[in-house]
Amino acid sequence: MFILNNTDSTPLYQQLFLQIREKVLSGKFPAHFKLPSIRDLSGELEISRNTVDGAFQELCAEGYIYSKSRSGYFVSDLELDLATSTTTPYPKQDLHPKLAERYRFDFHPARLDPEVFPAALWKKCFTDCFRSEPGAFSEYSDPQGEWGLRCNVQFYLERSRGVRCSPDQIIINSGSQQNLEIVAQLIRETHNSVAVENPGYHLPRDVFRNLGFRINPIDIGSSSLNPDALKSSESSVVYITPSHQMPLGYVMPVADRLKLISWADTGGRLIIEDDYDSELRYVGRPISSLQGLNPQGNIIYQGTFSKVFSPALRLCYMVLPTWLADAYRQKFMNYLCPVPLLTQRAMIAFMEQGHWEQHLRRVRIFYKKKHDLMLHTIEQRLLNKAKIIGQGAGLHLVLELNDRIQDEAEFVERAKQHGCRLLPFSAFYADGRKEQNKLLLGFGGIPLGEIPAGVDLLSGLLE
């Protein structure tokens, strides 16, 4: 009647439960059919009575069978037409995660080098918080993020980026995507169109489009988004990366910044300033933020720990104008901060002990070596083939080729076959145009010693 497998990882009582349930659902055991007694079934299957009793108790709890005092167990009267048969076994799944595709030369612009992550210091901060605050396991974080973390972020932004705000204006989140989704919900009743840089970062246009906003691409001129083109558009919100335009690397001139601020101050318009990699500037001082030029203006400032620390922590922040921070607290007062409390407190310790500033200095030196080697190698190997755009900051640069690539998708695939990953430049255009003479090269994730070989490979593919 039943066949149990002692070598199967599934417990015997569960095997018996599943087989009886299958016979009930398939109708092989009709309603009110009397099951063998626990003693008889345990003897027949040569298993303990407790094993049979466990299976029967679970079947009773789920309603497949019922018991009568001194009579035994019987099949319940079920509407079998509504039940799904389980005769077809589920295929066994490989529970081990599949490794992401690996490339010898990964030129993706968002890759970091694991060598620069301060694993020992971070582990110590995390462990110390774990030991000193065991009660954190029974607490929720402040909805806006831990007060201590917001104070440290405020202090850091004021000194390094010229951002002027109070901790009450800072929201701690798990990524730029969540920042933008929150902003979209805050403004959707008064705004319906968002202007984006073209070419520009794909995430904001995807987020706002998916939430019902109309997207207006504004072309990037010789140095930044064109404020005059923005004025002639129908958009009342603009998303920009003024300190290091993504992907071209331009820095918005002060004159254009002031025009943009003036645009936002009239008609209830709004600027979303993404300062995604401001820490990584290799020439001169970091560029001051747009928000710092007009702290009381309609500017949302957002930054992240992902570009210089670790994207795996899912830790970022945004600074809302005072009026929008008040609206945030009204609308999201019952929400919880998505960043784990222990992660936040570990970052508080990391910053207060001075490790954050030390880490930034180390990171700048580390990636500047890669940046400089990339420039030097390109100048040697591709001197007559391309011009470099956007050098001097961040984790990527752009090559403007003298000769056009006939088929960008084919070129990217050919590079992949040689162990080289490229992100198509066309992916940055919001209007679907195809790019034929630009390559985006990230260098953050490529080991220093592999950069010359990677550039050599690209040079050969461009022949």
PDB file of C-alpha atoms in Angstrom, residues 2-245:
ATOM      1  CA  PHE A   2       2.793   2.403   0.927  1.00  0.00           C
ATOM      2  CA  ILE A   3       6.490   2.370   0.059  1.00  0.00           C
ATOM      3  CA  LEU A   4       8.928   4.283   2.245  1.00  0.00           C
ATOM      4  CA  ASN A   5      12.546   5.001   1.356  1.00  0.00           C
ATOM      5  CA  ASN A   6      14.980   4.962   4.274  1.00  0.00           C
ATOM      6  CA  THR A   7      17.720   6.565   2.163  1.00  0.00           C
ATOM      7  CA  ASP A   8      15.588   9.577   1.187  1.00  0.00           C
ATOM      8  CA  SER A   9      16.343  12.844   2.984  1.00  0.00           C
ATOM      9  CA  THR A  10      12.579  13.355   3.498  1.00  0.00           C
ATOM     10  CA  PRO A  11      11.554  12.133   7.007  1.00  0.00           C
ATOM     11  CA  LEU A  12       9.585   8.863   7.053  1.00  0.00           C
ATOM     12  CA  TYR A  13       6.524  10.416   8.694  1.00  0.00           C
ATOM     13  CA  GLN A  14       6.400  13.022   5.927  1.00  0.00           C
ATOM     14  CA  GLN A  15       6.759  10.385   3.205  1.00  0.00           C
ATOM     15  CA  LEU A  16       3.798   8.560   4.715  1.00  0.00           C
ATOM     16  CA  PHE A  17       1.841  11.808   5.058  1.00  0.00           C
ATOM     17  CA  LEU A  18       2.412  12.670   1.376  1.00  0.00           C
ATOM     18  CA  GLN A  19       1.445   9.213   0.131  1.00  0.00           C
ATOM     19  CA  ILE A  20      -1.789   9.102   2.149  1.00  0.00           C
ATOM     20  CA  ARG A  21      -2.643  12.650   1.084  1.00  0.00           C
ATOM     21  CA  GLU A  22      -2.109  11.712  -2.566  1.00  0.00           C
ATOM     22  CA  LYS A  23      -4.473   8.743  -2.281  1.00  0.00           C
ATOM     23  CA  VAL A  24      -7.101  10.965  -0.628  1.00  0.00           C
ATOM     24  CA  LEU A  25      -6.856  13.705  -3.257  1.00  0.00           C
ATOM     25  CA  SER A  26      -6.846  11.251  -6.161  1.00  0.00           C
ATOM     26  CA  GLY A  27      -9.990   9.514  -4.838  1.00  0.00           C
ATOM     27  CA  LYS A  28      -8.228   6.180  -4.298  1.00  0.00           C
ATOM     28  CA  PHE A  29      -9.255   6.524  -0.664  1.00  0.00           C
ATOM     29  CA  PRO A  30     -12.927   7.553  -0.853  1.00  0.00           C
ATOM     30  CA  ALA A  31     -14.741   9.655   1.760  1.00  0.00           C
ATOM     31  CA  HIS A  32     -15.131   7.928   5.129  1.00  0.00           C
ATOM     32  CA  PHE A  33     -12.690   5.171   4.112  1.00  0.00           C
ATOM     33  CA  LYS A  34     -11.167   3.634   7.260  1.00  0.00           C
ATOM     34  CA  LEU A  35      -7.381   3.757   7.420  1.00  0.00           C
ATOM     35  CA  PRO A  36      -5.332   0.926   8.913  1.00  0.00           C
ATOM     36  CA  SER A  37      -4.697   1.269  12.617  1.00  0.00           C
ATOM     37  CA  ILE A  38      -1.470   2.810  13.827  1.00  0.00           C
ATOM     38  CA  ARG A  39      -0.303  -0.536  15.207  1.00  0.00           C
ATOM     39  CA  ASP A  40      -1.095  -2.464  12.012  1.00  0.00           C
ATOM     40  CA  LEU A  41       0.503   0.129   9.721  1.00  0.00           C
ATOM     41  CA  SER A  42       3.660   0.430  11.817  1.00  0.00           C
ATOM     42  CA  GLY A  43       4.025  -3.357  11.748  1.00  0.00           C
ATOM     43  CA  GLU A  44       3.435  -3.551   8.004  1.00  0.00           C
ATOM     44  CA  LEU A  45       5.958  -0.818   7.197  1.00  0.00           C
ATOM     45  CA  GLU A  46       8.386  -1.835   9.962  1.00  0.00           C
ATOM     46  CA  ILE A  47       8.525   1.673  11.393  1.00  0.00           C
ATOM     47  CA  SER A  48       7.755   3.025  14.852  1.00  0.00           C
ATOM     48  CA  ARG A  49       4.226   3.832  15.974  1.00  0.00           C
ATOM     49  CA  ASN A  50       5.331   7.411  16.662  1.00  0.00           C
ATOM     50  CA  THR A  51       6.196   7.802  12.971  1.00  0.00           C
ATOM     51  CA  VAL A  52       2.741   6.664  11.868  1.00  0.00           C
ATOM     52  CA  ASP A  53       1.055   8.715  14.586  1.00  0.00           C
ATOM     53  CA  GLY A  54       2.995  11.814  13.438  1.00  0.00           C
ATOM     54  CA  ALA A  55       1.756  11.375   9.870  1.00  0.00           C
ATOM     55  CA  PHE A  56      -1.847  10.833  11.044  1.00  0.00           C
ATOM     56  CA  GLN A  57      -1.733  13.893  13.312  1.00  0.00           C
ATOM     57  CA  GLU A  58      -0.552  16.092  10.449  1.00  0.00           C
ATOM     58  CA  LEU A  59      -3.251  14.708   8.142  1.00  0.00           C
ATOM     59  CA  CYS A  60      -5.867  15.430  10.832  1.00  0.00           C
ATOM     60  CA  ALA A  61      -4.528  18.957  11.386  1.00  0.00           C
ATOM     61  CA  GLU A  62      -4.861  19.738   7.666  1.00  0.00           C
ATOM     62  CA  GLY A  63      -8.310  18.157   7.426  1.00  0.00           C
ATOM     63  CA  TYR A  64      -7.580  15.196   5.154  1.00  0.00           C
ATOM     64  CA  ILE A  65      -8.709  12.636   7.736  1.00  0.00           C
ATOM     65  CA  TYR A  66     -10.669  12.625  10.988  1.00  0.00           C
ATOM     66  CA  SER A  67     -10.732  10.345  14.004  1.00  0.00           C
ATOM     67  CA  LYS A  68     -13.547   8.597  15.851  1.00  0.00           C
ATOM     68  CA  SER A  69     -13.111   7.617  19.432  1.00  0.00           C
ATOM     69  CA  ARG A  70     -12.256   3.904  19.715  1.00  0.00           C
ATOM     70  CA  SER A  71     -12.885   3.451  15.989  1.00  0.00           C
ATOM     71  CA  GLY A  72      -9.762   4.807  14.275  1.00  0.00           C
ATOM     72  CA  TYR A  73      -9.059   7.245  11.470  1.00  0.00           C
ATOM     73  CA  PHE A  74     -11.294   7.919   8.451  1.00  0.00           C
ATOM     74  CA  VAL A  75     -10.957   9.932   5.211  1.00  0.00           C
ATOM     75  CA  SER A  76     -12.724  13.290   5.268  1.00  0.00           C
ATOM     76  CA  ASP A  77     -15.468  14.150   2.764  1.00  0.00           C
ATOM     77  CA  LEU A  78     -13.681  16.634   0.476  1.00  0.00           C
ATOM     78  CA  GLU A  79     -14.631  18.461  -2.732  1.00  0.00           C
ATOM     79  CA  LEU A  80     -11.977  16.737  -4.808  1.00  0.00           C
ATOM     80  CA  ASP A  81     -12.785  18.718  -7.966  1.00  0.00           C
ATOM     81  CA  LEU A  82     -11.225  21.771  -6.297  1.00  0.00           C
ATOM     82  CA  ALA A  83      -8.110  19.909  -5.191  1.00  0.00           C
ATOM     83  CA  THR A  84      -4.929  19.654  -7.248  1.00  0.00           C
ATOM     84  CA  SER A  85      -3.475  16.220  -7.663  1.00  0.00           C
ATOM     85  CA  THR A  86       0.106  15.805  -6.579  1.00  0.00           C
ATOM     86  CA  THR A  87       0.873  12.690  -8.612  1.00  0.00           C
ATOM     87  CA  THR A  88       3.384  14.589 -10.755  1.00  0.00           C
ATOM     88  CA  PRO A  89       6.476  14.986  -8.622  1.00  0.00           C
ATOM     89  CA  TYR A  90       8.198  18.339  -8.554  1.00  0.00           C
ATOM     90  CA  PRO A  91      11.619  18.224 -10.167  1.00  0.00           C
ATOM     91  CA  LYS A  92      14.449  18.375  -7.683  1.00  0.00           C
ATOM     92  CA  GLN A  93      15.972  21.838  -7.641  1.00  0.00           C
ATOM     93  CA  ASP A  94      19.582  22.792  -7.239  1.00  0.00           C
ATOM     94  CA  LEU A  95      19.517  24.888  -4.090  1.00  0.00           C
ATOM     95  CA  HIS A  96      23.060  26.134  -4.572  1.00  0.00           C
ATOM     96  CA  PRO A  97      23.171  29.640  -6.081  1.00  0.00           C
ATOM     97  CA  LYS A  98      24.520  29.909  -9.582  1.00  0.00           C
ATOM     98  CA  LEU A  99      27.611  32.061  -9.928  1.00  0.00           C
ATOM     99  CA  ALA A 100      27.302  35.240 -11.952  1.00  0.00           C
ATOM    100  CA  GLU A 101      28.957  35.173 -15.338  1.00  0.00           C
ATOM    101  CA  ARG A 102      32.645  35.993 -14.983  1.00  0.00           C
ATOM    102  CA  TYR A 103      34.792  37.992 -17.386  1.00  0.00           C
ATOM    103  CA  ARG A 104      38.532  38.439 -17.457  1.00  0.00           C
ATOM    104  CA  PHE A 105      38.005  42.077 -18.420  1.00  0.00           C
ATOM    105  CA  ASP A 106      34.818  43.464 -16.885  1.00  0.00           C
ATOM    106  CA  PHE A 107      34.454  47.035 -18.123  1.00  0.00           C
ATOM    107  CA  HIS A 108      31.063  47.539 -16.459  1.00  0.00           C
ATOM    108  CA  PRO A 109      31.063  51.016 -14.828  1.00  0.00           C
ATOM    109  CA  ALA A 110      29.529  49.867 -11.532  1.00  0.00           C
ATOM    110  CA  ARG A 111      32.090  47.244 -10.550  1.00  0.00           C
ATOM    111  CA  LEU A 112      34.274  47.648  -7.449  1.00  0.00           C
ATOM    112  CA  ASP A 113      37.529  45.934  -6.543  1.00  0.00           C
ATOM    113  CA  PRO A 114      37.069  43.657  -3.481  1.00  0.00           C
ATOM    114  CA  GLU A 115      40.691  44.349  -2.521  1.00  0.00           C
ATOM    115  CA  VAL A 116      39.815  47.843  -1.302  1.00  0.00           C
ATOM    116  CA  PHE A 117      36.895  46.855   0.950  1.00  0.00           C
ATOM    117  CA  PRO A 118      37.927  47.246   4.643  1.00  0.00           C
ATOM    118  CA  ALA A 119      36.699  43.802   5.654  1.00  0.00           C
ATOM    119  CA  ALA A 120      38.533  43.563   8.992  1.00  0.00           C
ATOM    120  CA  LEU A 121      37.438  47.016  10.192  1.00  0.00           C
ATOM    121  CA  TRP A 122      33.853  46.520   9.069  1.00  0.00           C
ATOM    122  CA  LYS A 123      33.695  43.111  10.733  1.00  0.00           C
ATOM    123  CA  LYS A 124      35.010  44.615  13.976  1.00  0.00           C
ATOM    124  CA  CYS A 125      32.456  47.455  13.949  1.00  0.00           C
ATOM    125  CA  PHE A 126      29.645  45.046  13.178  1.00  0.00           C
ATOM    126  CA  THR A 127      30.768  42.531  15.831  1.00  0.00           C
ATOM    127  CA  ASP A 128      31.224  45.250  18.456  1.00  0.00           C
ATOM    128  CA  CYS A 129      27.681  46.506  17.831  1.00  0.00           C
ATOM    129  CA  PHE A 130      26.400  42.950  17.980  1.00  0.00           C
ATOM    130  CA  ARG A 131      28.076  42.331  21.318  1.00  0.00           C
ATOM    131  CA  SER A 132      27.429  45.695  22.941  1.00  0.00           C
ATOM    132  CA  GLU A 133      23.822  46.012  21.781  1.00  0.00           C
ATOM    133  CA  PRO A 134      22.235  42.544  21.846  1.00  0.00           C
ATOM    134  CA  GLY A 135      18.894  44.226  22.440  1.00  0.00           C
ATOM    135  CA  ALA A 136      18.991  45.551  18.857  1.00  0.00           C
ATOM    136  CA  PHE A 137      17.587  42.191  17.768  1.00  0.00           C
ATOM    137  CA  SER A 138      14.323  43.089  19.492  1.00  0.00           C
ATOM    138  CA  GLU A 139      14.085  46.664  18.179  1.00  0.00           C
ATOM    139  CA  TYR A 140      12.983  48.448  15.026  1.00  0.00           C
ATOM    140  CA  SER A 141      14.976  51.292  13.525  1.00  0.00           C
ATOM    141  CA  ASP A 142      13.711  54.851  13.347  1.00  0.00           C
ATOM    142  CA  PRO A 143      11.539  55.055  10.180  1.00  0.00           C
ATOM    143  CA  GLN A 144      13.884  57.676   8.678  1.00  0.00           C
ATOM    144  CA  GLY A 145      16.982  55.735   9.713  1.00  0.00           C
ATOM    145  CA  GLU A 146      19.023  55.840  12.906  1.00  0.00           C
ATOM    146  CA  TRP A 147      19.488  59.341  14.307  1.00  0.00           C
ATOM    147  CA  GLY A 148      23.220  58.765  14.842  1.00  0.00           C
ATOM    148  CA  LEU A 149      23.709  57.725  11.221  1.00  0.00           C
ATOM    149  CA  ARG A 150      21.771  60.725   9.927  1.00  0.00           C
ATOM    150  CA  CYS A 151      23.889  63.043  12.101  1.00  0.00           C
ATOM    151  CA  ASN A 152      27.110  61.511  10.762  1.00  0.00           C
ATOM    152  CA  VAL A 153      25.880  61.738   7.165  1.00  0.00           C
ATOM    153  CA  GLN A 154      24.868  65.382   7.714  1.00  0.00           C
ATOM    154  CA  PHE A 155      28.280  66.251   9.149  1.00  0.00           C
ATOM    155  CA  TYR A 156      30.083  64.473   6.305  1.00  0.00           C
ATOM    156  CA  LEU A 157      27.970  66.083   3.558  1.00  0.00           C
ATOM    157  CA  GLU A 158      28.405  69.560   4.987  1.00  0.00           C
ATOM    158  CA  ARG A 159      32.191  69.290   5.091  1.00  0.00           C
ATOM    159  CA  SER A 160      32.799  67.389   1.859  1.00  0.00           C
ATOM    160  CA  ARG A 161      29.949  68.374  -0.448  1.00  0.00           C
ATOM    161  CA  GLY A 162      28.742  71.715   0.879  1.00  0.00           C
ATOM    162  CA  VAL A 163      25.268  70.284   1.498  1.00  0.00           C
ATOM    163  CA  ARG A 164      23.435  72.289   4.165  1.00  0.00           C
ATOM    164  CA  CYS A 165      20.646  70.470   5.933  1.00  0.00           C
ATOM    165  CA  SER A 166      19.536  69.083   9.293  1.00  0.00           C
ATOM    166  CA  PRO A 167      19.361  65.378  10.207  1.00  0.00           C
ATOM    167  CA  ASP A 168      15.555  65.722  10.103  1.00  0.00           C
ATOM    168  CA  GLN A 169      15.803  66.188   6.330  1.00  0.00           C
ATOM    169  CA  ILE A 170      17.841  63.008   5.773  1.00  0.00           C
ATOM    170  CA  ILE A 171      16.215  59.678   4.876  1.00  0.00           C
ATOM    171  CA  ILE A 172      18.205  56.436   5.046  1.00  0.00           C
ATOM    172  CA  ASN A 173      17.229  53.924   2.360  1.00  0.00           C
ATOM    173  CA  SER A 174      18.396  50.713   0.706  1.00  0.00           C
ATOM    174  CA  GLY A 175      19.241  52.128  -2.712  1.00  0.00           C
ATOM    175  CA  SER A 176      18.645  54.780  -5.335  1.00  0.00           C
ATOM    176  CA  GLN A 177      15.664  52.837  -6.626  1.00  0.00           C
ATOM    177  CA  GLN A 178      13.853  53.147  -3.316  1.00  0.00           C
ATOM    178  CA  ASN A 179      14.788  56.824  -3.026  1.00  0.00           C
ATOM    179  CA  LEU A 180      13.201  57.516  -6.398  1.00  0.00           C
ATOM    180  CA  GLU A 181      10.102  55.437  -5.680  1.00  0.00           C
ATOM    181  CA  ILE A 182       9.501  57.422  -2.488  1.00  0.00           C
ATOM    182  CA  VAL A 183       9.996  60.723  -4.323  1.00  0.00           C
ATOM    183  CA  ALA A 184       7.565  59.591  -7.029  1.00  0.00           C
ATOM    184  CA  GLN A 185       4.887  58.868  -4.440  1.00  0.00           C
ATOM    185  CA  LEU A 186       5.440  62.229  -2.755  1.00  0.00           C
ATOM    186  CA  ILE A 187       5.076  64.277  -5.946  1.00  0.00           C
ATOM    187  CA  ARG A 188       2.675  62.293  -8.115  1.00  0.00           C
ATOM    188  CA  GLU A 189      -0.344  64.454  -7.206  1.00  0.00           C
ATOM    189  CA  THR A 190       1.331  67.672  -8.376  1.00  0.00           C
ATOM    190  CA  HIS A 191       3.718  66.473 -11.122  1.00  0.00           C
ATOM    191  CA  ASN A 192       3.266  64.091 -14.036  1.00  0.00           C
ATOM    192  CA  SER A 193       6.384  64.545 -16.172  1.00  0.00           C
ATOM    193  CA  VAL A 194      10.088  64.040 -15.410  1.00  0.00           C
ATOM    194  CA  ALA A 195      12.967  65.322 -17.549  1.00  0.00           C
ATOM    195  CA  VAL A 196      16.067  63.116 -17.696  1.00  0.00           C
ATOM    196  CA  GLU A 197      19.528  63.511 -19.159  1.00  0.00           C
ATOM    197  CA  ASN A 198      20.016  61.993 -22.598  1.00  0.00           C
ATOM    198  CA  PRO A 199      22.245  60.044 -22.579  1.00  0.00           C
ATOM    199  CA  GLY A 200      21.769  59.340 -18.891  1.00  0.00           C
ATOM    200  CA  TYR A 201      21.322  56.781 -16.151  1.00  0.00           C
ATOM    201  CA  HIS A 202      18.586  54.291 -17.011  1.00  0.00           C
ATOM    202  CA  LEU A 203      17.200  53.680 -13.496  1.00  0.00           C
ATOM    203  CA  PRO A 204      15.358  56.994 -12.889  1.00  0.00           C
ATOM    204  CA  ARG A 205      13.560  56.885 -16.202  1.00  0.00           C
ATOM    205  CA  ASP A 206      12.525  53.265 -15.578  1.00  0.00           C
ATOM    206  CA  VAL A 207      11.291  53.997 -12.051  1.00  0.00           C
ATOM    207  CA  PHE A 208       9.272  57.082 -12.969  1.00  0.00           C
ATOM    208  CA  ARG A 209       7.888  55.540 -16.164  1.00  0.00           C
ATOM    209  CA  ASN A 210       6.766  52.423 -14.276  1.00  0.00           C
ATOM    210  CA  LEU A 211       4.959  54.651 -11.778  1.00  0.00           C
ATOM    211  CA  GLY A 212       3.011  56.463 -14.477  1.00  0.00           C
ATOM    212  CA  PHE A 213       5.158  59.551 -15.148  1.00  0.00           C
ATOM    213  CA  ARG A 214       5.883  60.805 -18.631  1.00  0.00           C
ATOM    214  CA  ILE A 215       9.612  60.882 -19.458  1.00  0.00           C
ATOM    215  CA  ASN A 216      11.133  63.798 -21.386  1.00  0.00           C
ATOM    216  CA  PRO A 217      14.720  63.197 -22.568  1.00  0.00           C
ATOM    217  CA  ILE A 218      16.831  66.388 -22.629  1.00  0.00           C
ATOM    218  CA  ASP A 219      19.987  66.148 -24.718  1.00  0.00           C
ATOM    219  CA  ILE A 220      23.351  66.718 -23.081  1.00  0.00           C
ATOM    220  CA  GLY A 221      25.206  69.599 -24.729  1.00  0.00           C
ATOM    221  CA  SER A 222      28.922  70.278 -24.761  1.00  0.00           C
ATOM    222  CA  SER A 223      29.170  70.280 -20.959  1.00  0.00           C
ATOM    223  CA  SER A 224      25.818  69.506 -19.338  1.00  0.00           C
ATOM    224  CA  LEU A 225      22.076  69.280 -19.693  1.00  0.00           C
ATOM    225  CA  ASN A 226      20.830  72.297 -21.616  1.00  0.00           C
ATOM    226  CA  PRO A 227      18.801  74.513 -19.214  1.00  0.00           C
ATOM    227  CA  ASP A 228      17.117  76.305 -22.125  1.00  0.00           C
ATOM    228  CA  ALA A 229      15.918  72.988 -23.580  1.00  0.00           C
ATOM    229  CA  LEU A 230      14.590  72.083 -20.137  1.00  0.00           C
ATOM    230  CA  LYS A 231      12.630  75.337 -19.956  1.00  0.00           C
ATOM    231  CA  SER A 232      10.945  74.612 -23.283  1.00  0.00           C
ATOM    232  CA  SER A 233       9.917  71.111 -22.174  1.00  0.00           C
ATOM    233  CA  GLU A 234       6.697  70.329 -20.343  1.00  0.00           C
ATOM    234  CA  SER A 235       8.481  68.777 -17.367  1.00  0.00           C
ATOM    235  CA  SER A 236       8.306  70.251 -13.885  1.00  0.00           C
ATOM    236  CA  VAL A 237      10.808  67.749 -12.400  1.00  0.00           C
ATOM    237  CA  VAL A 238      14.343  67.035 -13.602  1.00  0.00           C
ATOM    238  CA  TYR A 239      16.773  64.282 -12.630  1.00  0.00           C
ATOM    239  CA  ILE A 240      20.430  65.252 -13.109  1.00  0.00           C
ATOM    240  CA  THR A 241      23.989  64.190 -12.254  1.00  0.00           C
ATOM    241  CA  PRO A 242      25.653  67.646 -12.310  1.00  0.00           C
ATOM    242  CA  SER A 243      28.958  66.862 -10.612  1.00  0.00           C
ATOM    243  CA  HIS A 244      29.848  63.887 -12.838  1.00  0.00           C
ATOM    244  CA  GLN A 245      27.331  63.406 -15.610  1.00  0.00           C
TER     245      GLN A 245
END
